[in-house]
Tab-separated table of C-alpha atoms in Angstrom:
chain	number	residue	atom	x	y	z
A	1	UNK	CA	129.389	149.135	90.394
A	2	UNK	CA	127.059	147.542	87.812
A	3	UNK	CA	127.332	146.483	84.480
A	4	UNK	CA	129.644	148.579	82.540
A	5	UNK	CA	131.619	147.008	79.920
A	6	UNK	CA	131.047	145.247	76.453
A	7	UNK	CA	132.992	142.271	75.271
A	8	UNK	CA	133.173	141.861	71.740
A	9	UNK	CA	135.259	139.388	69.698
A	10	UNK	CA	135.879	138.778	66.054
A	11	UNK	CA	137.619	135.631	64.805
A	12	UNK	CA	139.084	135.778	62.014
A	13	UNK	CA	141.292	133.599	59.051
A	14	UNK	CA	144.739	134.359	60.480
A	15	UNK	CA	143.893	135.582	63.680
A	16	UNK	CA	140.816	136.365	66.429
A	17	UNK	CA	141.015	140.049	68.185
A	18	UNK	CA	138.975	140.679	71.706
A	19	UNK	CA	138.126	144.425	73.135
A	20	UNK	CA	136.531	145.367	76.430
A	21	UNK	CA	134.988	148.676	75.708
A	22	UNK	CA	133.178	150.946	78.492
A	23	UNK	CA	129.950	152.685	77.749
A	24	UNK	CA	132.008	155.342	76.188
A	25	UNK	CA	133.640	153.628	73.617
A	26	UNK	CA	137.013	153.683	75.382
A	27	UNK	CA	138.996	150.184	74.805
A	28	UNK	CA	139.433	149.295	78.567
A	29	UNK	CA	141.767	146.474	76.875
A	30	UNK	CA	142.235	144.582	73.745
A	31	UNK	CA	144.114	142.004	72.817
A	32	UNK	CA	144.959	140.075	69.210
A	33	UNK	CA	145.969	136.479	68.789
A	34	UNK	CA	147.580	134.598	65.679
A	35	UNK	CA	146.824	131.228	64.184
A	36	UNK	CA	147.946	129.494	61.251
A	37	UNK	CA	145.846	128.644	58.328
A	38	UNK	CA	145.518	124.530	57.728
A	39	UNK	CA	146.222	123.560	54.240
A	40	UNK	CA	146.571	119.851	53.793
A	41	UNK	CA	145.908	119.777	49.962
A	42	UNK	CA	146.556	122.766	47.424
A	43	UNK	CA	142.778	124.680	47.697
A	44	UNK	CA	141.955	123.270	50.961
A	45	UNK	CA	141.687	125.426	53.819
A	46	UNK	CA	140.743	124.297	57.670
A	47	UNK	CA	140.749	125.214	61.259
A	48	UNK	CA	141.171	123.694	64.450
A	49	UNK	CA	137.972	125.062	66.032
A	50	UNK	CA	139.461	123.853	70.005
A	51	UNK	CA	142.906	125.374	69.097
A	52	UNK	CA	141.992	128.131	66.708
A	53	UNK	CA	138.834	129.422	67.754
A	54	UNK	CA	138.190	128.361	71.480
A	55	UNK	CA	141.834	128.677	72.335
A	56	UNK	CA	142.218	132.100	71.044
A	57	UNK	CA	139.123	133.318	72.601
A	58	UNK	CA	140.750	131.979	76.330
A	59	UNK	CA	143.742	133.769	75.574
A	60	UNK	CA	141.949	136.829	74.956
A	61	UNK	CA	139.441	136.660	77.458
A	62	UNK	CA	141.990	135.920	80.396
A	63	UNK	CA	144.334	138.597	79.078
A	64	UNK	CA	141.627	141.286	78.919
A	65	UNK	CA	140.360	140.370	82.587
A	66	UNK	CA	144.052	140.287	84.009
A	67	UNK	CA	145.257	143.738	82.262
A	68	UNK	CA	142.909	145.796	84.154
A	69	UNK	CA	141.620	143.895	86.737
A	70	UNK	CA	138.083	143.949	85.848
A	71	UNK	CA	135.181	142.540	88.159
A	72	UNK	CA	133.483	140.053	85.324
A	73	UNK	CA	130.338	140.772	86.945
A	74	UNK	CA	130.532	144.203	85.480
A	75	UNK	CA	130.586	143.019	81.656
A	76	UNK	CA	126.937	143.553	80.338
A	77	UNK	CA	126.979	141.300	77.208
A	78	UNK	CA	129.169	139.425	74.668
A	79	UNK	CA	128.893	139.466	70.959
A	80	UNK	CA	130.563	137.562	68.563
A	81	UNK	CA	131.329	137.697	64.569
A	82	UNK	CA	133.833	135.529	62.629
A	83	UNK	CA	134.982	134.068	59.034
A	84	UNK	CA	131.646	133.013	57.170
A	85	UNK	CA	130.314	130.446	55.715
A	86	UNK	CA	131.936	127.361	57.116
A	87	UNK	CA	131.439	123.815	58.100
A	88	UNK	CA	132.406	123.026	61.374
A	89	UNK	CA	130.714	119.435	62.182
A	90	UNK	CA	130.339	118.798	65.963
A	91	UNK	CA	129.359	114.723	67.642
A	92	UNK	CA	126.854	114.382	69.828
A	93	UNK	CA	129.370	115.176	72.720
A	94	UNK	CA	129.805	118.596	71.382
A	95	UNK	CA	133.231	118.016	70.079
A	96	UNK	CA	134.434	118.287	66.563
A	97	UNK	CA	134.401	115.148	64.295
A	98	UNK	CA	136.899	116.584	62.204
A	99	UNK	CA	138.914	120.437	61.557
A	100	UNK	CA	136.475	122.886	60.166
A	101	UNK	CA	136.323	123.665	56.246
A	102	UNK	CA	136.616	127.216	55.698
A	103	UNK	CA	134.811	129.879	53.401
A	104	UNK	CA	137.680	129.942	51.259
A	105	UNK	CA	138.268	126.058	50.655
A	106	UNK	CA	137.938	125.007	47.215
A	107	UNK	CA	137.498	121.169	47.079
A	108	UNK	CA	133.826	121.341	46.612
A	109	UNK	CA	134.031	122.477	42.908
A	110	UNK	CA	131.827	118.961	41.567
A	111	UNK	CA	129.560	119.161	44.404
A	112	UNK	CA	128.407	122.527	43.740
A	113	UNK	CA	128.114	122.037	39.811
A	114	UNK	CA	126.037	118.966	40.441
A	115	UNK	CA	123.859	121.015	42.756
A	116	UNK	CA	123.248	123.610	40.486
A	117	UNK	CA	122.555	121.598	37.923
A	118	UNK	CA	119.975	118.972	39.820
A	119	UNK	CA	117.996	122.211	41.995
A	120	UNK	CA	118.437	125.277	39.838
A	121	UNK	CA	120.761	127.073	42.001
A	122	UNK	CA	124.140	128.900	41.485
A	123	UNK	CA	125.852	128.199	44.366
A	124	UNK	CA	129.876	128.497	44.491
A	125	UNK	CA	132.344	126.802	46.348
A	126	UNK	CA	132.020	129.220	49.429
A	127	UNK	CA	128.992	127.753	50.501
A	128	UNK	CA	128.309	125.182	53.221
A	129	UNK	CA	125.932	123.223	51.209
A	130	UNK	CA	128.438	121.890	48.593
A	131	UNK	CA	130.991	121.330	51.342
A	132	UNK	CA	128.476	118.828	53.589
A	133	UNK	CA	127.607	117.073	49.903
A	134	UNK	CA	131.549	116.700	49.737
A	135	UNK	CA	131.835	115.588	53.817
A	136	UNK	CA	128.777	112.904	53.163
A	137	UNK	CA	130.783	111.368	50.174
A	138	UNK	CA	134.695	111.532	51.090
A	139	UNK	CA	134.312	110.915	55.042
A	140	UNK	CA	131.185	108.884	55.671
A	141	UNK	CA	132.336	108.012	59.386
A	142	UNK	CA	132.688	111.509	60.203
A	143	UNK	CA	129.178	112.782	58.441
A	144	UNK	CA	127.499	110.110	60.505
A	145	UNK	CA	128.699	111.057	63.680
A	146	UNK	CA	127.671	114.502	62.887
A	147	UNK	CA	124.808	116.447	65.501
A	148	UNK	CA	125.353	119.751	64.089
A	149	UNK	CA	127.015	122.176	61.697
A	150	UNK	CA	128.350	125.407	62.817
A	151	UNK	CA	130.491	128.443	62.013
A	152	UNK	CA	133.310	129.869	64.179
A	153	UNK	CA	131.324	132.741	66.194
A	154	UNK	CA	128.294	130.473	66.782
A	155	UNK	CA	130.594	127.686	68.263
A	156	UNK	CA	132.172	130.125	70.457
A	157	UNK	CA	128.568	130.744	71.485
A	158	UNK	CA	128.074	126.948	72.036
A	159	UNK	CA	131.118	126.930	73.767
A	160	UNK	CA	129.666	129.653	76.655
A	161	UNK	CA	126.066	128.945	76.198
A	162	UNK	CA	125.673	125.221	75.966
A	163	UNK	CA	123.347	126.152	73.028
A	164	UNK	CA	123.384	125.475	69.251
A	165	UNK	CA	122.910	128.194	67.020
A	166	UNK	CA	123.000	130.416	64.023
A	167	UNK	CA	122.264	133.730	63.182
A	168	UNK	CA	119.668	134.184	59.977
A	169	UNK	CA	122.126	136.593	57.958
A	170	UNK	CA	124.693	133.218	58.093
A	171	UNK	CA	122.304	131.041	57.638
A	172	UNK	CA	121.053	132.663	54.318
A	173	UNK	CA	124.366	132.388	52.840
A	174	UNK	CA	124.536	128.681	53.716
A	175	UNK	CA	123.732	128.091	50.242
A	176	UNK	CA	120.123	127.889	48.740
A	177	UNK	CA	118.688	126.193	51.806
A	178	UNK	CA	117.429	129.213	53.875
A	179	UNK	CA	114.079	130.896	53.123
A	180	UNK	CA	114.954	134.357	54.921
A	181	UNK	CA	111.287	135.916	54.566
A	182	UNK	CA	110.106	132.963	56.673
A	183	UNK	CA	113.582	132.851	58.633
A	184	UNK	CA	113.331	128.681	58.561
A	185	UNK	CA	115.636	126.106	57.025
A	186	UNK	CA	114.000	124.541	53.480
A	187	UNK	CA	114.240	120.867	55.221
A	188	UNK	CA	112.373	119.567	52.000
A	189	UNK	CA	115.391	120.665	49.634
A	190	UNK	CA	117.948	119.666	52.519
A	191	UNK	CA	116.468	116.162	52.250
A	192	UNK	CA	116.202	116.178	48.166
A	193	UNK	CA	120.007	117.102	48.105
A	194	UNK	CA	120.331	113.532	50.175
A	195	UNK	CA	121.426	115.673	53.338
A	196	UNK	CA	120.551	115.360	57.010
A	197	UNK	CA	118.239	118.762	57.908
A	198	UNK	CA	118.470	117.828	61.255
A	199	UNK	CA	122.417	118.733	61.302
A	200	UNK	CA	121.117	122.490	60.586
A	201	UNK	CA	121.389	124.439	63.907
A	202	UNK	CA	118.425	126.163	65.150
A	203	UNK	CA	118.067	130.020	63.597
A	204	UNK	CA	118.089	133.375	65.873
A	205	UNK	CA	118.073	136.912	65.021
A	206	UNK	CA	121.709	138.312	65.264
A	207	UNK	CA	120.339	140.683	68.207
A	208	UNK	CA	118.455	137.551	69.838
A	209	UNK	CA	120.042	136.433	73.366
A	210	UNK	CA	120.848	132.928	72.851
A	211	UNK	CA	121.823	132.279	76.305
A	212	UNK	CA	124.302	133.067	79.034
A	213	UNK	CA	127.310	131.980	80.398
A	214	UNK	CA	127.227	128.971	81.995
A	215	UNK	CA	128.811	128.446	85.299
A	216	UNK	CA	131.250	125.246	83.487
A	217	UNK	CA	132.168	128.143	80.944
A	218	UNK	CA	132.465	130.354	83.526
A	219	UNK	CA	135.136	128.119	85.197
A	220	UNK	CA	137.053	127.842	82.562
A	221	UNK	CA	137.303	131.493	81.091
A	222	UNK	CA	137.077	133.518	84.460
A	223	UNK	CA	133.705	135.221	83.118
A	224	UNK	CA	130.709	135.643	85.624
A	225	UNK	CA	127.827	132.905	85.064
A	226	UNK	CA	124.837	134.762	83.876
A	227	UNK	CA	126.509	137.410	81.145
A	228	UNK	CA	124.171	137.288	78.280
A	229	UNK	CA	125.416	136.278	75.150
A	230	UNK	CA	124.109	137.536	71.624
A	231	UNK	CA	123.743	135.385	68.540
A	232	UNK	CA	125.835	137.663	66.542
A	233	UNK	CA	126.674	137.864	62.821
A	234	UNK	CA	129.147	137.135	60.312
A	235	UNK	CA	132.898	139.196	60.253
A	236	UNK	CA	131.300	141.784	56.933
A	237	UNK	CA	128.910	143.095	59.021
A	238	UNK	CA	130.705	143.823	62.232
A	239	UNK	CA	133.349	145.280	60.236
A	240	UNK	CA	131.007	147.903	58.451
A	241	UNK	CA	129.614	148.680	62.239
A	242	UNK	CA	132.618	148.807	63.571
A	243	UNK	CA	134.174	151.094	60.884
A	244	UNK	CA	131.010	153.031	61.264
A	245	UNK	CA	130.155	152.781	57.760
A	246	UNK	CA	126.339	152.637	58.447
A	247	UNK	CA	124.300	154.927	56.211
A	248	UNK	CA	123.662	154.562	52.392
A	249	UNK	CA	126.373	155.191	50.157
A	250	UNK	CA	129.244	154.702	52.435
A	251	UNK	CA	131.321	151.640	51.586
A	252	UNK	CA	134.363	149.968	53.452
A	253	UNK	CA	137.111	147.957	52.029
A	254	UNK	CA	138.902	145.122	54.535
A	255	UNK	CA	142.028	144.691	54.399
A	256	UNK	CA	141.980	141.448	55.908
A	257	UNK	CA	143.422	137.831	55.140
A	258	UNK	CA	140.696	137.967	52.254
A	259	UNK	CA	139.796	141.058	50.677
A	260	UNK	CA	136.385	142.703	50.712
A	261	UNK	CA	134.322	145.637	49.288
A	262	UNK	CA	130.790	146.801	50.689
A	263	UNK	CA	128.384	149.614	50.393
A	264	UNK	CA	125.221	150.002	52.516
A	265	UNK	CA	122.204	150.608	50.603
A	266	UNK	CA	120.300	151.323	53.560
A	267	UNK	CA	120.671	152.536	57.002
A	268	UNK	CA	122.299	149.732	59.170
A	269	UNK	CA	120.634	149.659	62.290
A	270	UNK	CA	117.518	149.076	60.145
A	271	UNK	CA	118.213	145.735	59.187
A	272	UNK	CA	120.057	144.651	62.507
A	273	UNK	CA	118.347	142.006	63.290
A	274	UNK	CA	118.726	140.466	60.014
A	275	UNK	CA	119.188	139.523	57.278
A	276	UNK	CA	121.441	142.435	56.741
A	277	UNK	CA	124.266	141.406	54.385
A	278	UNK	CA	122.579	138.510	52.239
A	279	UNK	CA	119.265	140.862	52.405
A	280	UNK	CA	120.713	142.868	49.002
A	281	UNK	CA	120.857	145.696	51.671
A	282	UNK	CA	124.496	145.435	52.055
A	283	UNK	CA	125.977	144.645	48.699
A	284	UNK	CA	129.409	143.292	47.987
A	285	UNK	CA	131.095	145.600	45.640
A	286	UNK	CA	134.093	143.070	45.254
A	287	UNK	CA	135.297	139.629	47.038
A	288	UNK	CA	139.316	138.877	46.954
A	289	UNK	CA	140.277	135.606	48.460
A	290	UNK	CA	143.923	136.562	49.136
A	291	UNK	CA	144.530	139.989	50.286
A	292	UNK	CA	146.536	140.177	53.598
A	293	UNK	CA	147.253	136.658	52.579
A	294	UNK	CA	149.283	137.960	49.849
A	295	UNK	CA	151.709	139.534	51.717
A	296	UNK	CA	151.713	137.166	54.605
A	297	UNK	CA	152.660	134.268	51.773
A	298	UNK	CA	155.274	136.622	50.613
A	299	UNK	CA	156.843	137.300	53.925
A	300	UNK	CA	156.556	133.901	55.590
A	301	UNK	CA	157.042	131.575	52.262
A	302	UNK	CA	158.850	133.491	49.950
A	303	UNK	CA	161.428	135.285	51.817
A	304	UNK	CA	163.437	132.067	52.907
A	305	UNK	CA	164.737	133.324	55.837
A	306	UNK	CA	165.270	132.061	59.421
A	307	UNK	CA	163.249	135.172	60.977
A	308	UNK	CA	160.755	136.539	58.574
A	309	UNK	CA	160.940	140.103	58.328
A	310	UNK	CA	158.822	143.112	59.580
A	311	UNK	CA	156.163	144.250	57.534
A	312	UNK	CA	157.392	147.693	58.362
A	313	UNK	CA	160.698	146.924	56.852
A	314	UNK	CA	159.022	145.120	53.533
A	315	UNK	CA	157.004	148.625	53.464
A	316	UNK	CA	159.795	150.566	53.488
A	317	UNK	CA	161.529	148.687	50.599
A	318	UNK	CA	158.484	148.788	48.546
A	319	UNK	CA	158.250	152.512	49.147
A	320	UNK	CA	161.399	153.023	46.982
A	321	UNK	CA	159.955	150.868	43.818
A	322	UNK	CA	158.062	153.109	41.431
A	323	UNK	CA	153.991	152.811	40.866
A	324	UNK	CA	153.354	149.374	38.807
A	325	UNK	CA	156.354	148.029	39.984
A	326	UNK	CA	158.705	148.668	36.815
A	327	UNK	CA	156.311	146.627	34.614
A	328	UNK	CA	155.639	143.647	37.163
A	329	UNK	CA	151.394	142.766	37.036
A	330	UNK	CA	150.241	139.928	39.402
A	331	UNK	CA	146.764	138.365	39.362
A	332	UNK	CA	145.704	137.679	43.200
A	333	UNK	CA	144.083	134.576	42.486
A	334	UNK	CA	145.950	132.489	45.101
A	335	UNK	CA	142.880	130.830	46.241
A	336	UNK	CA	140.485	131.169	43.377
A	337	UNK	CA	138.538	134.408	41.964
A	338	UNK	CA	135.115	135.030	43.928
A	339	UNK	CA	134.366	138.504	41.797
A	340	UNK	CA	133.665	139.673	39.398
A	341	UNK	CA	133.371	136.397	38.064
A	342	UNK	CA	133.453	133.140	40.273
A	343	UNK	CA	136.013	130.872	39.554
A	344	UNK	CA	137.549	128.511	41.852
A	345	UNK	CA	140.101	126.843	39.040
A	346	UNK	CA	141.978	130.635	39.094
A	347	UNK	CA	145.416	130.843	40.398
A	348	UNK	CA	147.677	133.347	40.882
A	349	UNK	CA	150.269	134.606	37.898
A	350	UNK	CA	153.287	136.535	37.718
A	351	UNK	CA	153.744	138.573	34.715
A	352	UNK	CA	156.777	140.946	33.584
A	353	UNK	CA	159.517	139.241	36.314
A	354	UNK	CA	162.835	139.803	34.849
A	355	UNK	CA	166.362	139.356	36.879
A	356	UNK	CA	166.635	143.081	37.740
A	357	UNK	CA	163.213	142.700	39.922
A	358	UNK	CA	163.702	142.447	43.793
A	359	UNK	CA	161.661	141.146	46.550
A	360	UNK	CA	160.728	144.795	46.884
A	361	UNK	CA	159.113	144.724	43.350
A	362	UNK	CA	157.138	141.668	44.307
A	363	UNK	CA	156.208	142.883	47.282
A	364	UNK	CA	154.605	146.378	46.100
A	365	UNK	CA	153.363	144.322	43.030
A	366	UNK	CA	151.037	142.192	45.470
A	367	UNK	CA	150.005	145.221	47.261
A	368	UNK	CA	148.788	146.872	43.468
A	369	UNK	CA	147.331	143.354	42.661
A	370	UNK	CA	145.112	143.379	45.248
A	371	UNK	CA	143.580	146.977	44.262
A	372	UNK	CA	143.543	145.940	40.168
A	373	UNK	CA	141.145	143.085	41.655
A	374	UNK	CA	139.249	145.499	43.814
A	375	UNK	CA	138.790	148.081	41.078
A	376	UNK	CA	138.155	144.896	38.466
A	377	UNK	CA	135.121	144.053	40.615
A	378	UNK	CA	133.933	147.325	41.440
A	379	UNK	CA	133.727	148.631	38.023
A	380	UNK	CA	130.694	145.837	37.526
A	381	UNK	CA	128.556	147.407	39.621
A	382	UNK	CA	128.770	151.724	38.866
A	383	UNK	CA	127.211	152.009	42.124
A	384	UNK	CA	128.231	155.921	43.636
A	385	UNK	CA	130.041	155.924	46.656
A	386	UNK	CA	129.685	158.846	49.316
A	387	UNK	CA	132.165	157.874	51.615
A	388	UNK	CA	134.815	154.980	51.712
A	389	UNK	CA	136.389	153.649	55.055
A	390	UNK	CA	139.713	151.367	54.832
A	391	UNK	CA	139.324	148.677	57.801
A	392	UNK	CA	141.075	145.473	58.729
A	393	UNK	CA	145.026	144.479	59.528
A	394	UNK	CA	146.277	145.587	56.228
A	395	UNK	CA	144.744	149.042	56.277
A	396	UNK	CA	147.562	150.290	58.869
A	397	UNK	CA	150.074	150.223	56.382
A	398	UNK	CA	149.941	153.809	54.600
A	399	UNK	CA	151.480	152.389	51.758
A	400	UNK	CA	148.616	150.147	51.111
A	401	UNK	CA	146.032	152.568	51.109
A	402	UNK	CA	147.623	154.979	49.060
A	403	UNK	CA	148.456	152.015	46.482
A	404	UNK	CA	144.775	151.170	46.389
A	405	UNK	CA	143.582	154.884	46.639
A	406	UNK	CA	145.668	155.891	43.506
A	407	UNK	CA	144.212	152.472	41.644
A	408	UNK	CA	140.615	152.950	42.524
A	409	UNK	CA	140.766	156.744	42.307
A	410	UNK	CA	138.366	156.841	45.046
A	411	UNK	CA	139.653	158.614	48.831
A	412	UNK	CA	139.979	156.576	52.076
A	413	UNK	CA	139.208	157.245	55.502
A	414	UNK	CA	141.280	155.462	58.043
A	415	UNK	CA	140.590	154.934	61.852
A	416	UNK	CA	143.024	152.606	63.715
A	417	UNK	CA	140.663	151.649	66.054
A	418	UNK	CA	137.883	150.657	63.762
A	419	UNK	CA	137.395	147.075	63.464
A	420	UNK	CA	135.012	144.067	63.943
A	421	UNK	CA	135.921	143.190	67.286
A	422	UNK	CA	134.727	146.891	68.722
A	423	UNK	CA	131.581	146.693	65.937
A	424	UNK	CA	131.078	143.730	68.464
A	425	UNK	CA	131.224	145.081	71.487
A	426	UNK	CA	128.800	147.957	70.284
A	427	UNK	CA	126.529	145.361	69.062
A	428	UNK	CA	126.413	143.469	72.097
A	429	UNK	CA	125.149	146.870	73.693
A	430	UNK	CA	122.880	147.549	70.736
A	431	UNK	CA	121.153	144.134	71.358
A	432	UNK	CA	120.619	144.716	74.952
A	433	UNK	CA	118.848	148.040	74.932
A	434	UNK	CA	121.950	150.624	75.784
A	435	UNK	CA	122.406	152.439	72.492
A	436	UNK	CA	119.036	152.963	70.575
A	437	UNK	CA	120.816	153.085	67.177
A	438	UNK	CA	124.088	152.737	65.334
A	439	UNK	CA	125.038	156.587	65.627
A	440	UNK	CA	127.054	156.472	68.548
A	441	UNK	CA	129.570	154.533	67.108
A	442	UNK	CA	130.228	156.450	64.227
A	443	UNK	CA	129.663	159.961	66.337
A	444	UNK	CA	131.212	159.267	69.911
A	445	UNK	CA	132.748	156.001	69.678
A	446	UNK	CA	134.955	156.519	66.404
A	447	UNK	CA	136.966	159.508	64.642
A	448	UNK	CA	138.551	159.955	61.319
A	449	UNK	CA	142.310	159.701	62.047
A	450	UNK	CA	143.695	159.882	58.056
A	451	UNK	CA	142.552	160.421	54.927
A	452	UNK	CA	144.244	159.221	51.942
A	453	UNK	CA	143.978	161.409	48.726
A	454	UNK	CA	144.267	160.342	45.076
A	455	UNK	CA	147.963	161.092	43.489
A	456	UNK	CA	146.800	162.316	40.225
A	457	UNK	CA	149.757	161.466	38.523
A	458	UNK	CA	150.342	157.637	40.146
A	459	UNK	CA	146.359	157.313	39.134
A	460	UNK	CA	147.080	158.138	35.310
A	461	UNK	CA	150.321	155.659	35.521
A	462	UNK	CA	148.037	152.807	37.098
A	463	UNK	CA	145.195	153.537	34.398
A	464	UNK	CA	147.604	151.445	31.874
A	465	UNK	CA	148.263	148.989	34.086
A	466	UNK	CA	144.889	148.390	35.184
A	467	UNK	CA	144.380	147.855	31.255
A	468	UNK	CA	146.696	145.189	31.195
A	469	UNK	CA	145.436	143.720	34.482
A	470	UNK	CA	142.300	143.037	32.941
A	471	UNK	CA	143.224	142.030	29.226
A	472	UNK	CA	145.358	139.334	31.091
A	473	UNK	CA	142.846	137.773	33.478
A	474	UNK	CA	140.606	137.463	30.683
A	475	UNK	CA	143.030	135.790	27.943
A	476	UNK	CA	144.159	133.635	30.978
A	477	UNK	CA	140.849	132.406	32.003
A	478	UNK	CA	140.764	129.472	29.772
A	479	UNK	CA	143.801	128.309	30.688
A	480	UNK	CA	142.840	127.567	34.329
A	481	UNK	CA	140.344	124.322	33.821
A	482	UNK	CA	143.645	122.757	31.563
A	483	UNK	CA	145.974	123.955	34.877
A	484	UNK	CA	143.598	122.116	36.752
A	485	UNK	CA	143.376	119.069	34.804
A	486	UNK	CA	147.413	118.505	35.577
A	487	UNK	CA	148.581	115.963	37.997
A	488	UNK	CA	148.637	116.529	41.702
A	489	UNK	CA	146.722	120.126	40.751
A	490	UNK	CA	143.682	120.482	43.404
């Protein structure tokens, strides 16, 4: 029959998704897994690469191949994306020497401050470089065992091909140690920091073929040996592509575990070979560490029921609560704040709570907190938007889309099909020469199903609440460092 399908995989903070797609954009099979976030201490965030990343991939591939009885030889190519940047240290045997330290982990506050002071950088705790220094100081034995440092999608590329890699977009956000113009590591700077440059993986363009599925990987996965595996990119790029946000002035709001808002400043296919997200041609308008994580936390940790309620039931209850949640305002900095200012010590705040409030009030207020945080960041940029698309698992909630629309005062488009996994499938075809540009995914693979429009009355109501949110956020900023000094606080 010949190569007819593309496999796209996205590894996220709370789960992974894979799609098997044909040349026309029809999803032949898809599967989503869920995994837990490891939090050994407050402010820390980890994954087990073998279980959360590779284990999820095996489950997804086995399901997709068996569901429709696809001949693995008909898969033309594979592309991965994932949460970035992370510190996933592998030993000489290719196995993780410890759990991966994720982008949202805030343990390396002192290290980031030290590197910034000594090397005139402006790193936060998200980057790999401060985490690598923390790793060397606090786990020296594991550090000595480390052969290479990877991310989620490059780890899966390695598992399939046996080759270490990173794409240049992800390398560019490792933390001040990559020269994007020359597309190479700044090994002299790495060494000056007291770190080992040999731990940094070879750099590829996102569109490069890193390798092909090995016979051993084929035996384990059920895939055919020899399938091309492209380098791929982080989840932000693939989410943009998967949502059809590909032209200047178009923006995406990602309702994921973390929430982001990005805008294209040039045609996305012009920067597909990278760097893209970190090039300045795609701009972060907002980066909220706890987006869908807020609703998951409430459902699993606050409700305290033996069986957590369905999200649909929680939404029905929250739907009955009026905008503003009857006086509740929440600051959503449960894992720190990234935009509009970087403050890893920021924490979540609930203001206005009374005995008259119910779980439904809290749930709606958490949804609203995400909207306030998006607007607080977006307003600092003052960049006009032509079109905004909602994507990510949380975007399935019509109520949440309406709340964010009313807070921002911007209509939101939505297509249930669009996501990072779909973006990866198309990207695999693009990298392998099946598609000449990105127009096909927007105009042929995707179709806008819903447009959420602004409710003028609710928007006016939220104007007042948003003003209070900004006041509260500003007034409490000096308190967080004091809170961080309390015994038992990370």
